[in-house]
Coordinates of C-alpha atoms in Angstrom, one line a residue:
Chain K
X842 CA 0.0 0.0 0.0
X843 CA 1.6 3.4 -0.8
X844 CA 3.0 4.8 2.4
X845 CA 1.0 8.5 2.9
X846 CA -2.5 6.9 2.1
X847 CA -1.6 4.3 5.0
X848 CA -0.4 6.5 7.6
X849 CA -3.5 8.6 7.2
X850 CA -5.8 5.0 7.8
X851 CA -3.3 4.1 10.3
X852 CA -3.6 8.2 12.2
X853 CA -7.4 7.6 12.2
X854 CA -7.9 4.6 13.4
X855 CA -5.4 5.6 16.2
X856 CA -7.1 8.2 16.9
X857 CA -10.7 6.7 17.4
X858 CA -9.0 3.7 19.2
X859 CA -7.4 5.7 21.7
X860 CA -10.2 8.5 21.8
X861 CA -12.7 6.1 22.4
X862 CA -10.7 3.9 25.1
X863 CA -10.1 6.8 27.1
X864 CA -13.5 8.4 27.0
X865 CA -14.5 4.7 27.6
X866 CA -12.8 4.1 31.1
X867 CA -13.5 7.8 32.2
X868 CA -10.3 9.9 31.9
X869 CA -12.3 13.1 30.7
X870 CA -14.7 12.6 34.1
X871 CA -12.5 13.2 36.8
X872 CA -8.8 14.7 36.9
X873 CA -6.5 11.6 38.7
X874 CA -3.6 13.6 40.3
X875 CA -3.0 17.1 40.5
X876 CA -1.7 18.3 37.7
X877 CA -3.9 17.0 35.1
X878 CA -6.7 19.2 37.1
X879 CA -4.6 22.5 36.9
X880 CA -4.2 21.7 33.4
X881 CA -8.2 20.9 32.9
X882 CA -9.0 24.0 34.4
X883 CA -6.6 26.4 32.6
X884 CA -7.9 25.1 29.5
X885 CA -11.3 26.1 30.7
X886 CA -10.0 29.3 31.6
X887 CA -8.9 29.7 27.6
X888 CA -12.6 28.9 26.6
X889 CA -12.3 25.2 26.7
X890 CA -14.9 22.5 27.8
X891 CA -13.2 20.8 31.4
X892 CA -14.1 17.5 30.6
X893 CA -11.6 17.8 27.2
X894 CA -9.2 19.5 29.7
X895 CA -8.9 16.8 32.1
X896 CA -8.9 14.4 29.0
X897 CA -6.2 16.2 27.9
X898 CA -4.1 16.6 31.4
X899 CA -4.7 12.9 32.3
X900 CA -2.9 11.8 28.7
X901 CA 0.0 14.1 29.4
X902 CA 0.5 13.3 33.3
X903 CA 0.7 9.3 32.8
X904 CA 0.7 6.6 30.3
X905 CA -3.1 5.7 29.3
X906 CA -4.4 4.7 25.9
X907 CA -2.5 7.0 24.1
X908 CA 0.7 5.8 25.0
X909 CA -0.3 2.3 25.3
X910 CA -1.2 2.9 21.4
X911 CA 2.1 4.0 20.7
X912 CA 4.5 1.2 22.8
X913 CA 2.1 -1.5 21.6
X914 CA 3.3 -0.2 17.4
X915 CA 6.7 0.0 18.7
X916 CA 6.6 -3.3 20.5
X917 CA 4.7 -4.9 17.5
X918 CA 7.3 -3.6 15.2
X919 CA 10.3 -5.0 17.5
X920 CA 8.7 -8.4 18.1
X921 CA 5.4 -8.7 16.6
X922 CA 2.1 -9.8 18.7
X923 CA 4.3 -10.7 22.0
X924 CA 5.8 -7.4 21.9
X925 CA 2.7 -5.7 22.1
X926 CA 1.4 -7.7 25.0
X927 CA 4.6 -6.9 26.8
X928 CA 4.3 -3.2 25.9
X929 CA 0.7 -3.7 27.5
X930 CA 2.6 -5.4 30.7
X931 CA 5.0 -2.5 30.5
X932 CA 2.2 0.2 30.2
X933 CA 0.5 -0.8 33.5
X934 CA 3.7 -0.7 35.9
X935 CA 4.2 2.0 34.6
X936 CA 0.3 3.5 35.1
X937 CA 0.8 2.4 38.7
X938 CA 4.4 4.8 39.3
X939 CA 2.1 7.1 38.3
X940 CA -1.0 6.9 40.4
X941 CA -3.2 5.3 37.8
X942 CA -5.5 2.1 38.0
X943 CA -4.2 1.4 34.5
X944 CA -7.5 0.1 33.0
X945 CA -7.2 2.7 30.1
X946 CA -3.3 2.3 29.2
X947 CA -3.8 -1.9 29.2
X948 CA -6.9 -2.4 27.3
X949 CA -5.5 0.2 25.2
X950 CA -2.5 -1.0 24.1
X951 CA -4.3 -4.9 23.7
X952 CA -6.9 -3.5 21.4
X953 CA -4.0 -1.7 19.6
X954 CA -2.2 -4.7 18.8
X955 CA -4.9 -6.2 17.5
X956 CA -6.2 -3.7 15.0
X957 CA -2.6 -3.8 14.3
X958 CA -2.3 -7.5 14.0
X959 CA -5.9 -7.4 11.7
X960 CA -5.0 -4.4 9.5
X961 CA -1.6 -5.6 8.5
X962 CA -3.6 -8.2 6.1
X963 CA -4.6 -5.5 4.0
X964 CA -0.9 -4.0 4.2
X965 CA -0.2 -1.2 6.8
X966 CA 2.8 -1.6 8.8
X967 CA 3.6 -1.1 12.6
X968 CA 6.3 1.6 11.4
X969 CA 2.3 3.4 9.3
X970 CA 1.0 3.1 13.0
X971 CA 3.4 4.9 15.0
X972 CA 3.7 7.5 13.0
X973 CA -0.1 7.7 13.0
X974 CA -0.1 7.5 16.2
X975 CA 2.5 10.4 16.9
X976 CA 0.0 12.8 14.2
X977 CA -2.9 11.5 16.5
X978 CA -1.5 12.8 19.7
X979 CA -0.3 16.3 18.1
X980 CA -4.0 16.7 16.7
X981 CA -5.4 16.2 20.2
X982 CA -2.3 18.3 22.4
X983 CA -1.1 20.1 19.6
X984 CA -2.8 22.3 17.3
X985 CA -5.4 24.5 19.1
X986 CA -5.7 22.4 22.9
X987 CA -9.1 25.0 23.2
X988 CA -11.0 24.0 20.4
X989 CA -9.8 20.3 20.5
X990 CA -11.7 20.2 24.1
X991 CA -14.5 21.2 22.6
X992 CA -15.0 18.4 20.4
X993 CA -13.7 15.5 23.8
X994 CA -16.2 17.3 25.7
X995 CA -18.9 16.4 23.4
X996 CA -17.8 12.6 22.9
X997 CA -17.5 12.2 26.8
X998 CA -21.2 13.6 26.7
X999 CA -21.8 11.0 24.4
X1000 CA -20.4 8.1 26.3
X1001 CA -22.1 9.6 29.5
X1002 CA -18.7 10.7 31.1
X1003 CA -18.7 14.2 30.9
X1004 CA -17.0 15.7 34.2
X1005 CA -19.7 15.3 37.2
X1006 CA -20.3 19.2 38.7
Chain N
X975 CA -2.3 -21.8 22.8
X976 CA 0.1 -21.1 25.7
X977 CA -1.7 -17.7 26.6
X978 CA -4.8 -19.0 26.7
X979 CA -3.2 -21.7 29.5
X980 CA -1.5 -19.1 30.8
X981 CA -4.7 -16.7 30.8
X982 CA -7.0 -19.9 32.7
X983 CA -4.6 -20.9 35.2
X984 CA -3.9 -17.0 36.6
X985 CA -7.5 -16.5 36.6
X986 CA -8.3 -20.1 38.2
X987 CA -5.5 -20.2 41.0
X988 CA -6.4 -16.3 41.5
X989 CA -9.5 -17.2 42.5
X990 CA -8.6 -20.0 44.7
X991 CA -6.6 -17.9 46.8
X992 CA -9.6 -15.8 47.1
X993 CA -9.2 -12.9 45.4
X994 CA -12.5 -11.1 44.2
X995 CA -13.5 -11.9 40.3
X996 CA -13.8 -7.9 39.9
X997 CA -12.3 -4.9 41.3
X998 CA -14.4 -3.2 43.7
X999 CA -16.8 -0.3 43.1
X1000 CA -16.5 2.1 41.4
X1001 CA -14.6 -0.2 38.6
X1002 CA -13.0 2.3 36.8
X1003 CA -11.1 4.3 39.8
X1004 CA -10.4 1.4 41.9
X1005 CA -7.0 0.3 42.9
X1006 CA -7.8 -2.9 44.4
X1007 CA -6.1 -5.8 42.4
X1008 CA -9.2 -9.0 41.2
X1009 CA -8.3 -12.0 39.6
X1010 CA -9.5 -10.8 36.3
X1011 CA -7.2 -7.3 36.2
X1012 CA -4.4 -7.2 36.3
X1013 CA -3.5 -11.1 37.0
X1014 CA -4.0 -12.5 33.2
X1015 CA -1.6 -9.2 31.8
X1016 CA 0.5 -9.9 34.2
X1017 CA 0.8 -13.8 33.6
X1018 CA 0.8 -12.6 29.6
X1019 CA 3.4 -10.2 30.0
X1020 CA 5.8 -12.2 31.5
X1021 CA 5.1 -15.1 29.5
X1022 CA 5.6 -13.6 26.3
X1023 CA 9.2 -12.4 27.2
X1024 CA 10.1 -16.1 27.7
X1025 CA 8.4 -16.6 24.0
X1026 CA 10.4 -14.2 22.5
X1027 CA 13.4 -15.1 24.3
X1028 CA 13.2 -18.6 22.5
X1029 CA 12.7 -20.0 26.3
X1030 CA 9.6 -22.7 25.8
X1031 CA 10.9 -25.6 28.4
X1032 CA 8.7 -28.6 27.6
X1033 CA 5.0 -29.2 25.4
X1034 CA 5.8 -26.0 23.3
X1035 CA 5.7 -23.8 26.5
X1036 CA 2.6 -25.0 28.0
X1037 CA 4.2 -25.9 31.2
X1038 CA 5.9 -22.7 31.4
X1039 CA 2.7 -20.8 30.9
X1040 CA 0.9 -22.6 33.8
X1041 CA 3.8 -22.1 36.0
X1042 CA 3.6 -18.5 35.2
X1043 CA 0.1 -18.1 35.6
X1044 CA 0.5 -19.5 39.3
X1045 CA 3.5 -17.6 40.0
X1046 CA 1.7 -14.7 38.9
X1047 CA -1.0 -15.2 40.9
X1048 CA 0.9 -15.4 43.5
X1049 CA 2.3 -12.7 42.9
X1050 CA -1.0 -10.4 42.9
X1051 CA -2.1 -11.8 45.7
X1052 CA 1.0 -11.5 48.6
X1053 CA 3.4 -9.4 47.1
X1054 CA 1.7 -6.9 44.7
X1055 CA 0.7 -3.9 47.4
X1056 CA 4.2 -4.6 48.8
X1057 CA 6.1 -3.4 45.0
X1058 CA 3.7 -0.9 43.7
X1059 CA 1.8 0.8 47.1
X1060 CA -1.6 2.8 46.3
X1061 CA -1.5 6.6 46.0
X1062 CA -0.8 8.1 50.0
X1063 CA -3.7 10.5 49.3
X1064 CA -6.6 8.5 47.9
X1065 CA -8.7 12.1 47.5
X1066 CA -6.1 13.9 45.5
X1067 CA -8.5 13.9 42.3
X1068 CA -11.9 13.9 43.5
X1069 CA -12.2 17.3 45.7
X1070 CA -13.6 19.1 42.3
X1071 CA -15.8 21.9 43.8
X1072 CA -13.2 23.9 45.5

């Protein structure tokens, strides 16, 4: 498969894998240590919605779907399906250094090998899926963290885990 | 083949030594370990870092893998609050109206 066309499939279905993970097991409904709720509320204060803040300040404080997405390409690349459950096993000591259940991170980076493992009979590599997953992470932090909010906000209202106030 | 050994026998020796089948409420936030998170990743984890390493013992690994999935039991069970303690301040995240 040419190489742009796949890293654009591989980007969107990173994103919507790790979107809907983390939406799934609640990051956008409460802010799990500190500094993810500063961050929630400044984006508030810059005309954000809190729930895509504290979405936003969980991913960047520890390792949930987002990263498990990401280890579980690199682990898939190094050593194909085993290195992806080890990047899962990795993922959650890691979620709990950082004062994290680790639901979101594991079942992330599972799911991620397998629509990894699935898609790579129709030709996208691991190397398509980091690279989508990298573009899926600067889409959500990256570009305009206001109006990106917005739109998590309105999927966690979706999944019924919009911040409780 | 060997994860799915290795998958039944942490689940089944996790629940012998009496550990709850699921976390306790609320799911999502809690820190207390079940025999169905995180035993099984755990067991699978380890497991497939002997598979890669070429290490299968006898019966193409599946000995290994139920050795593993009672270790790691074991594991869960005695040792785990012991290597990786819950958060000191369990309210850190949940005083939102201030």
């Amino acid at each position: 498969m040419n190489e742009v066309i796949g890293i654009i499939i591989a980007a969107i279905l990173c994103w919507l894998n790790f979107v809907i993970v983390d939406t799934y097991f609640g990051l956008p409904e409460q802010s799990g240590v500190r500094g993810a709720r500063i961050i929630g509320k400044d984006v508030e204060k810059r005309g954000g919605d809190i729930a895509g803040g504290f979405f936003q300040g969980n991913i960047l404080c520890s390792p949930d779907a987002s990263a498990g997405t990401l280890m579980a390409s690199i682990g898939y690349m190094l050593l194909g399906i085993p290195g992806g459950i080890i990047a899962a096993f990795l993922v959650f000591i890691g979620n709990r250094l950082c004062a994290d259940p680790g639901y979101a991170g594991t079942t992330g980076c599972l799911t991620a090998t397998a629509i990894i493992f699935l898609t790579s009979f129709i030709g996208l590599t691991p190397e398509m899926f980091i690279v989508g997953m990298v573009i899926a992470i600067f889409t959500i932090m990256g570009i305009d963290q206001a109006k990106v909010s917005v739109v998590l906000g309105k999927i966690a209202k979706k999944f019924n885990r919009h911040a409780r106030e | 083949m060997a994860y799915i050994v290795a998958i039944v026998c942490s689940i089944v020796v996790a629940l012998v030594l009496r550990l709850p089948l699921l976390p306790s409420k609320p799911y999502r936030y809690s820190f207390d370990v079940s025999a169905l998170y995180p035993t099984p990743i755990i067991a699978i984890g380890i497991l497939s870092i002997f598979l890669v390493l070429n290490y299968t013992f006898m019966y193409n690994g599946l000995v290994l893998a139920a050795v593993i999935g009672v270790l790691s039991a074991l594991f869960v069970k005695y040792l785990f609050d012991f290597v990786f303690p819950k958060p000191l301040d369990e309210n850190a995240g949940e005083d939102m109206n201030e």
